[in-house]
Amino acid sequence: MPELPEVETTVRGLARYLDGERLARVETRRGDLRRPFPPDLVQVLTGATVTGLSRRAKYGLIHTDRSQTMVFHLGMSGRWRIDPDELGKHDHLVLETGSSHLLALCDPRRFGSVDLVPTDGLDSWAPFAAMGPEPLGPGLTAAYLKEALAGRSAAIKLMLLDQRIVAGLGNIYVCEALFRAGISPVRAAGKVSAAALARLVPAIKAVLAEAIEAGGSTLRDYAQPDGELGYFSKQFDVYDREGQPCVRCGAPIRRIVQGGRSTWYCAGCQK
Ligand code: ZN
């Protein structure tokens, strides 16, 4: 599943082809992903000029000169294909630029979404309105977390996955950041010390930034025909490493289930 770094990499890759470009042709090749495409999507976007791209949590935003922003979510399996040799049955939305580049949103499982949102109303759009601060933005600080988690008895792992606390953090990077900060994933969120939170915030920012950098280094390949945006491999310290030795102390990495999802951690290094 694409997480925040993959979405950020996707947005940066798309920007190379879209920023400042006119959308010469827009085609929906079926009616829906997880929900129907906006009925006026083709009408609004055709002929529009892209004025910039950005990301909020795990959503990609394509801003246009028509006071509307196309907001996409990659769901479980979505990715953008650049200049594909031919369109496949899972390419559900196609954007053709004035420079004749073809960008296809491919989503085999169709858990993704595409919305049109008034650009000046993005902050109050329902999925964004209740979100916490961006993990890479200035709003995520140890002081903010101390206040947001005060008195909370739920496990720190679960609270970090709550989009109202921090926007866009997923399972992989929460596991990695807790390991790096030496915090047990099962510790009650309100009981995590100020010193531990002061280690956690830079750990969150670092694991995300490193993943984005790793993705950025694969961006070179996207210039090739049929390039795909959004996926890259990275080495993790604990994620999906059950039974393998901890990179720090050598003890076997453990896997537990919290909130229906796996957590990997080192019981020796994380207290
Ligand atoms: Zn360890």
mmCIF file of C-alpha atoms and ligand atoms in Angstrom:
data_model
loop_
_atom_site.group_PDB
_atom_site.id
_atom_site.type_symbol
_atom_site.label_atom_id
_atom_site.label_comp_id
_atom_site.label_asym_id
_atom_site.label_seq_id
_atom_site.Cartn_x
_atom_site.Cartn_y
_atom_site.Cartn_z
ATOM 1 C CA MET A 1 0.000 0.000 0.000
ATOM 2 C CA PRO A 2 1.430 3.427 -0.890
ATOM 3 C CA GLU A 3 2.412 5.349 2.232
ATOM 4 C CA LEU A 4 3.259 9.028 2.616
ATOM 5 C CA PRO A 5 6.764 8.814 1.089
ATOM 6 C CA GLU A 6 5.425 7.020 -1.984
ATOM 7 C CA VAL A 7 2.717 9.664 -2.393
ATOM 8 C CA GLU A 8 5.275 12.450 -1.996
ATOM 9 C CA THR A 9 7.520 10.799 -4.590
ATOM 10 C CA THR A 10 4.537 10.356 -6.898
ATOM 11 C CA VAL A 11 3.593 14.030 -6.596
ATOM 12 C CA ARG A 12 7.176 15.128 -7.320
ATOM 13 C CA GLY A 13 7.287 12.805 -10.328
ATOM 14 C CA LEU A 14 3.957 14.040 -11.661
ATOM 15 C CA ALA A 15 5.043 17.657 -11.216
ATOM 16 C CA ARG A 16 7.770 17.155 -13.818
ATOM 17 C CA TYR A 17 5.109 16.452 -16.418
ATOM 18 C CA LEU A 18 2.181 18.529 -15.168
ATOM 19 C CA ASP A 19 3.351 21.710 -13.474
ATOM 20 C CA GLY A 20 2.510 24.679 -15.701
ATOM 21 C CA GLU A 21 1.060 22.411 -18.389
ATOM 22 C CA ARG A 22 -2.319 22.679 -20.043
ATOM 23 C CA LEU A 23 -4.453 19.543 -19.879
ATOM 24 C CA ALA A 24 -5.282 18.986 -23.537
ATOM 25 C CA ARG A 25 -7.347 15.853 -22.981
ATOM 26 C CA VAL A 26 -8.922 14.230 -19.930
ATOM 27 C CA GLU A 27 -10.600 10.848 -20.149
ATOM 28 C CA THR A 28 -12.286 8.630 -17.590
ATOM 29 C CA ARG A 29 -12.327 5.048 -18.817
ATOM 30 C CA ARG A 30 -14.861 3.764 -16.288
ATOM 31 C CA GLY A 31 -17.274 5.502 -13.963
ATOM 32 C CA ASP A 32 -15.716 4.967 -10.575
ATOM 33 C CA LEU A 33 -12.844 3.933 -8.351
ATOM 34 C CA ARG A 34 -13.848 3.435 -4.714
ATOM 35 C CA ARG A 35 -16.597 5.930 -5.494
ATOM 36 C CA PRO A 36 -17.763 7.591 -8.726
ATOM 37 C CA PHE A 37 -15.529 10.117 -10.457
ATOM 38 C CA PRO A 38 -16.929 13.664 -10.025
ATOM 39 C CA PRO A 39 -19.509 14.109 -12.817
ATOM 40 C CA ASP A 40 -17.877 17.368 -13.970
ATOM 41 C CA LEU A 41 -14.286 16.094 -13.772
ATOM 42 C CA VAL A 42 -13.634 15.955 -17.530
ATOM 43 C CA GLN A 43 -15.387 19.262 -18.170
ATOM 44 C CA VAL A 44 -13.516 21.124 -15.427
ATOM 45 C CA LEU A 45 -10.060 19.724 -16.163
ATOM 46 C CA THR A 46 -10.070 19.756 -19.957
ATOM 47 C CA GLY A 47 -8.223 22.883 -21.106
ATOM 48 C CA ALA A 48 -7.247 23.811 -17.549
ATOM 49 C CA THR A 49 -3.659 24.735 -16.733
ATOM 50 C CA VAL A 50 -1.957 23.037 -13.793
ATOM 51 C CA THR A 51 -0.719 25.738 -11.432
ATOM 52 C CA GLY A 52 1.066 23.466 -8.967
ATOM 53 C CA LEU A 53 1.062 20.118 -7.185
ATOM 54 C CA SER A 54 1.227 19.302 -3.489
ATOM 55 C CA ARG A 55 0.492 16.592 -0.936
ATOM 56 C CA ARG A 56 -1.666 16.452 2.199
ATOM 57 C CA ALA A 57 -1.292 13.268 4.275
ATOM 58 C CA LYS A 58 -1.581 10.465 1.705
ATOM 59 C CA TYR A 59 -3.494 12.550 -0.849
ATOM 60 C CA GLY A 60 -1.934 14.074 -3.962
ATOM 61 C CA LEU A 61 -3.230 17.485 -5.059
ATOM 62 C CA ILE A 62 -3.172 18.843 -8.610
ATOM 63 C CA HIS A 63 -4.103 22.535 -8.532
ATOM 64 C CA THR A 64 -5.559 24.221 -11.618
ATOM 65 C CA ASP A 65 -6.347 27.725 -12.859
ATOM 66 C CA ARG A 66 -10.063 26.927 -12.614
ATOM 67 C CA SER A 67 -10.208 27.427 -8.823
ATOM 68 C CA GLN A 68 -10.531 23.643 -8.498
ATOM 69 C CA THR A 69 -8.011 21.120 -7.269
ATOM 70 C CA MET A 70 -8.043 17.475 -8.302
ATOM 71 C CA VAL A 71 -7.377 15.430 -5.174
ATOM 72 C CA PHE A 72 -6.320 11.811 -5.659
ATOM 73 C CA HIS A 73 -5.726 8.941 -3.263
ATOM 74 C CA LEU A 74 -3.887 5.825 -4.409
ATOM 75 C CA GLY A 75 -5.803 3.471 -2.108
ATOM 76 C CA MET A 76 -4.261 -0.001 -1.901
ATOM 77 C CA SER A 77 -2.828 -0.447 -5.353
ATOM 78 C CA GLY A 78 -2.995 2.834 -7.262
ATOM 79 C CA ARG A 79 -0.088 4.284 -9.234
ATOM 80 C CA TRP A 80 0.472 6.711 -12.073
ATOM 81 C CA ARG A 81 1.945 5.487 -15.328
ATOM 82 C CA ILE A 82 3.870 7.960 -17.475
ATOM 83 C CA ASP A 83 3.691 7.677 -21.267
ATOM 84 C CA PRO A 84 2.644 4.018 -21.274
ATOM 85 C CA ASP A 85 3.159 2.180 -24.566
ATOM 86 C CA GLU A 86 -0.508 1.332 -24.478
ATOM 87 C CA LEU A 87 -3.341 1.804 -22.011
ATOM 88 C CA GLY A 88 -4.380 -1.221 -19.951
ATOM 89 C CA LYS A 89 -7.715 -2.176 -18.470
ATOM 90 C CA HIS A 90 -6.723 -0.789 -15.068
ATOM 91 C CA ASP A 91 -5.828 2.677 -16.405
ATOM 92 C CA HIS A 92 -9.023 4.384 -15.269
ATOM 93 C CA LEU A 93 -8.156 8.066 -15.698
ATOM 94 C CA VAL A 94 -5.942 9.548 -18.415
ATOM 95 C CA LEU A 95 -4.499 13.062 -18.560
ATOM 96 C CA GLU A 96 -2.819 14.222 -21.768
ATOM 97 C CA THR A 97 -0.744 17.388 -21.550
ATOM 98 C CA GLY A 98 -0.174 20.086 -24.137
ATOM 99 C CA SER A 99 3.348 18.647 -24.481
ATOM 100 C CA SER A 100 1.744 15.326 -25.475
ATOM 101 C CA HIS A 101 2.704 13.411 -22.360
ATOM 102 C CA LEU A 102 0.181 10.806 -21.264
ATOM 103 C CA LEU A 103 -0.378 10.202 -17.543
ATOM 104 C CA ALA A 104 -2.573 7.274 -16.574
ATOM 105 C CA LEU A 105 -3.956 6.575 -13.105
ATOM 106 C CA CYS A 106 -3.809 2.781 -12.843
ATOM 107 C CA ASP A 107 -5.669 1.171 -9.943
ATOM 108 C CA PRO A 108 -6.364 -2.573 -10.278
ATOM 109 C CA ARG A 109 -8.195 -2.916 -6.936
ATOM 110 C CA ARG A 110 -9.968 0.445 -7.157
ATOM 111 C CA PHE A 111 -9.629 1.459 -3.500
ATOM 112 C CA GLY A 112 -8.331 4.831 -4.674
ATOM 113 C CA SER A 113 -10.333 7.993 -5.203
ATOM 114 C CA VAL A 114 -10.440 11.174 -7.276
ATOM 115 C CA ASP A 115 -12.260 14.317 -6.134
ATOM 116 C CA LEU A 116 -12.594 17.911 -7.305
ATOM 117 C CA VAL A 117 -12.366 20.368 -4.422
ATOM 118 C CA PRO A 118 -12.539 24.186 -4.566
ATOM 119 C CA THR A 119 -8.928 25.261 -4.063
ATOM 120 C CA ASP A 120 -9.810 27.899 -1.483
ATOM 121 C CA GLY A 121 -11.887 25.348 0.444
ATOM 122 C CA LEU A 122 -9.292 22.577 0.745
ATOM 123 C CA ASP A 123 -8.687 23.081 4.474
ATOM 124 C CA SER A 124 -12.369 22.624 5.233
ATOM 125 C CA TRP A 125 -12.862 19.629 2.885
ATOM 126 C CA ALA A 126 -14.164 16.867 5.171
ATOM 127 C CA PRO A 127 -11.228 14.407 4.893
ATOM 128 C CA PHE A 128 -8.763 17.249 5.583
ATOM 129 C CA ALA A 129 -10.695 19.233 8.175
ATOM 130 C CA ALA A 130 -10.152 16.831 11.068
ATOM 131 C CA MET A 131 -6.563 15.903 10.247
ATOM 132 C CA GLY A 132 -3.669 16.535 12.594
ATOM 133 C CA PRO A 133 -0.476 18.266 11.481
ATOM 134 C CA GLU A 134 1.723 17.012 8.658
ATOM 135 C CA PRO A 135 4.522 14.870 10.110
ATOM 136 C CA LEU A 136 7.135 16.692 8.021
ATOM 137 C CA GLY A 137 5.687 20.128 8.731
ATOM 138 C CA PRO A 138 6.462 22.560 11.547
ATOM 139 C CA GLY A 139 3.243 21.614 13.400
ATOM 140 C CA LEU A 140 4.558 18.255 14.601
ATOM 141 C CA THR A 141 6.639 18.961 17.703
ATOM 142 C CA ALA A 142 7.254 17.139 20.974
ATOM 143 C CA ALA A 143 5.179 19.811 22.741
ATOM 144 C CA TYR A 144 2.261 19.239 20.355
ATOM 145 C CA LEU A 145 2.390 15.462 20.895
ATOM 146 C CA LYS A 146 2.646 15.859 24.670
ATOM 147 C CA GLU A 147 -0.589 17.848 24.655
ATOM 148 C CA ALA A 148 -2.377 15.699 22.040
ATOM 149 C CA LEU A 149 -1.548 12.451 23.888
ATOM 150 C CA ALA A 150 -2.087 13.707 27.447
ATOM 151 C CA GLY A 151 -4.220 11.319 29.471
ATOM 152 C CA ARG A 152 -4.616 8.873 26.575
ATOM 153 C CA SER A 153 -4.389 5.240 27.661
ATOM 154 C CA ALA A 154 -4.355 3.776 24.137
ATOM 155 C CA ALA A 155 -1.038 2.372 22.926
ATOM 156 C CA ILE A 156 1.338 4.929 21.407
ATOM 157 C CA LYS A 157 1.478 2.845 18.206
ATOM 158 C CA LEU A 158 -2.273 3.157 17.717
ATOM 159 C CA MET A 159 -2.366 6.857 18.536
ATOM 160 C CA LEU A 160 0.337 7.605 15.950
ATOM 161 C CA LEU A 161 -1.771 5.844 13.312
ATOM 162 C CA ASP A 162 -4.750 8.060 14.214
ATOM 163 C CA GLN A 163 -4.942 10.667 11.426
ATOM 164 C CA ARG A 164 -6.429 13.188 13.883
ATOM 165 C CA ILE A 165 -3.173 13.095 15.883
ATOM 166 C CA VAL A 166 -0.713 13.074 12.950
ATOM 167 C CA ALA A 167 -1.775 13.109 9.295
ATOM 168 C CA GLY A 168 -0.614 10.454 6.882
ATOM 169 C CA LEU A 169 1.549 8.232 9.090
ATOM 170 C CA GLY A 170 1.184 4.568 8.151
ATOM 171 C CA ASN A 171 2.116 1.258 9.709
ATOM 172 C CA ILE A 172 5.618 0.929 8.263
ATOM 173 C CA TYR A 173 6.884 4.323 9.363
ATOM 174 C CA VAL A 174 5.255 4.227 12.805
ATOM 175 C CA CYS A 175 7.015 0.903 13.515
ATOM 176 C CA GLU A 176 10.324 2.264 12.253
ATOM 177 C CA ALA A 177 10.073 5.575 14.122
ATOM 178 C CA LEU A 178 9.191 3.886 17.441
ATOM 179 C CA PHE A 179 12.192 1.581 17.047
ATOM 180 C CA ARG A 180 14.501 4.453 16.263
ATOM 181 C CA ALA A 181 13.219 6.418 19.272
ATOM 182 C CA GLY A 182 13.451 3.374 21.587
ATOM 183 C CA ILE A 183 9.769 3.521 22.552
ATOM 184 C CA SER A 184 7.690 0.389 23.125
ATOM 185 C CA PRO A 185 4.688 0.297 20.762
ATOM 186 C CA VAL A 186 2.428 -0.934 23.583
ATOM 187 C CA ARG A 187 3.237 1.889 26.029
ATOM 188 C CA ALA A 188 0.201 3.988 26.938
ATOM 189 C CA ALA A 189 0.426 7.142 24.810
ATOM 190 C CA GLY A 190 -0.127 9.462 27.763
ATOM 191 C CA LYS A 191 2.710 7.770 29.668
ATOM 192 C CA VAL A 192 5.401 8.404 27.066
ATOM 193 C CA SER A 193 7.875 10.804 28.658
ATOM 194 C CA ALA A 194 8.691 14.239 27.284
ATOM 195 C CA ALA A 195 12.254 13.034 26.682
ATOM 196 C CA ALA A 196 10.985 10.068 24.660
ATOM 197 C CA LEU A 197 8.668 12.320 22.625
ATOM 198 C CA ALA A 198 11.639 14.586 21.964
ATOM 199 C CA ARG A 199 13.366 11.540 20.407
ATOM 200 C CA LEU A 200 10.221 10.396 18.599
ATOM 201 C CA VAL A 201 9.499 13.546 16.588
ATOM 202 C CA PRO A 202 12.903 13.700 14.834
ATOM 203 C CA ALA A 203 12.717 9.909 14.351
ATOM 204 C CA ILE A 204 9.359 10.256 12.525
ATOM 205 C CA LYS A 205 10.696 13.044 10.332
ATOM 206 C CA ALA A 206 13.922 11.151 9.598
ATOM 207 C CA VAL A 207 12.346 7.831 8.573
ATOM 208 C CA LEU A 208 9.960 9.656 6.238
ATOM 209 C CA ALA A 209 12.647 11.920 4.789
ATOM 210 C CA GLU A 210 14.970 8.971 4.154
ATOM 211 C CA ALA A 211 12.209 7.060 2.385
ATOM 212 C CA ILE A 212 11.373 10.087 0.221
ATOM 213 C CA GLU A 213 15.045 10.431 -0.630
ATOM 214 C CA ALA A 214 15.224 6.744 -1.562
ATOM 215 C CA GLY A 215 12.169 7.219 -3.759
ATOM 216 C CA GLY A 216 13.607 10.341 -5.284
ATOM 217 C CA SER A 217 16.669 8.428 -6.382
ATOM 218 C CA THR A 218 14.403 6.077 -8.349
ATOM 219 C CA LEU A 219 12.706 9.042 -10.054
ATOM 220 C CA ARG A 220 15.362 8.986 -12.752
ATOM 221 C CA ASP A 221 13.805 5.799 -14.086
ATOM 222 C CA TYR A 222 10.444 7.482 -14.480
ATOM 223 C CA ALA A 223 11.616 9.301 -17.589
ATOM 224 C CA GLN A 224 11.657 5.972 -19.388
ATOM 225 C CA PRO A 225 8.623 4.816 -21.359
ATOM 226 C CA ASP A 226 6.050 3.030 -19.263
ATOM 227 C CA GLY A 227 7.631 4.372 -16.082
ATOM 228 C CA GLU A 228 5.548 3.895 -12.979
ATOM 229 C CA LEU A 229 5.382 6.351 -10.130
ATOM 230 C CA GLY A 230 4.965 5.500 -6.525
ATOM 231 C CA TYR A 231 6.829 2.358 -5.513
ATOM 232 C CA PHE A 232 10.361 1.681 -4.399
ATOM 233 C CA SER A 233 12.057 -0.760 -2.095
ATOM 234 C CA LYS A 234 13.758 0.271 1.082
ATOM 235 C CA GLN A 235 15.522 -1.578 3.856
ATOM 236 C CA PHE A 236 13.675 -1.401 7.169
ATOM 237 C CA ASP A 237 15.034 -1.991 10.693
ATOM 238 C CA VAL A 238 11.994 -3.776 12.162
ATOM 239 C CA TYR A 239 9.105 -3.726 9.662
ATOM 240 C CA ASP A 240 8.323 -7.243 8.380
ATOM 241 C CA ARG A 241 11.445 -8.673 10.111
ATOM 242 C CA GLU A 242 9.875 -11.047 12.656
ATOM 243 C CA GLY A 243 12.477 -13.426 14.095
ATOM 244 C CA GLN A 244 15.406 -11.687 12.432
ATOM 245 C CA PRO A 245 18.111 -10.137 14.639
ATOM 246 C CA CYS A 246 17.681 -6.550 15.819
ATOM 247 C CA VAL A 247 20.160 -4.333 13.988
ATOM 248 C CA ARG A 248 21.075 -2.722 17.312
ATOM 249 C CA CYS A 249 21.180 -5.531 19.919
ATOM 250 C CA GLY A 250 20.811 -8.790 17.976
ATOM 251 C CA ALA A 251 17.681 -9.979 19.815
ATOM 252 C CA PRO A 252 14.956 -11.412 17.556
ATOM 253 C CA ILE A 253 12.425 -8.869 16.285
ATOM 254 C CA ARG A 254 8.949 -9.603 17.630
ATOM 255 C CA ARG A 255 5.596 -9.279 15.876
ATOM 256 C CA ILE A 256 2.376 -8.539 17.729
ATOM 257 C CA VAL A 257 -1.076 -7.473 16.523
ATOM 258 C CA GLN A 258 -2.475 -4.096 17.579
ATOM 259 C CA GLY A 259 -5.770 -2.773 16.273
ATOM 260 C CA GLY A 260 -5.889 -5.634 13.778
ATOM 261 C CA ARG A 261 -2.521 -4.796 12.242
ATOM 262 C CA SER A 262 0.969 -6.174 12.779
ATOM 263 C CA THR A 263 3.548 -4.320 14.835
ATOM 264 C CA TRP A 264 7.228 -5.276 14.681
ATOM 265 C CA TYR A 265 9.562 -4.179 17.460
ATOM 266 C CA CYS A 266 12.569 -5.090 19.601
ATOM 267 C CA ALA A 267 11.618 -5.803 23.201
ATOM 268 C CA GLY A 268 15.219 -5.146 24.257
ATOM 269 C CA CYS A 269 15.660 -1.749 22.622
ATOM 270 C CA GLN A 270 12.123 -0.351 22.992
ATOM 271 C CA LYS A 271 10.878 0.462 26.497
HETATM 272 ZN ZN ZN B 1 17.218 -4.478 19.884
#
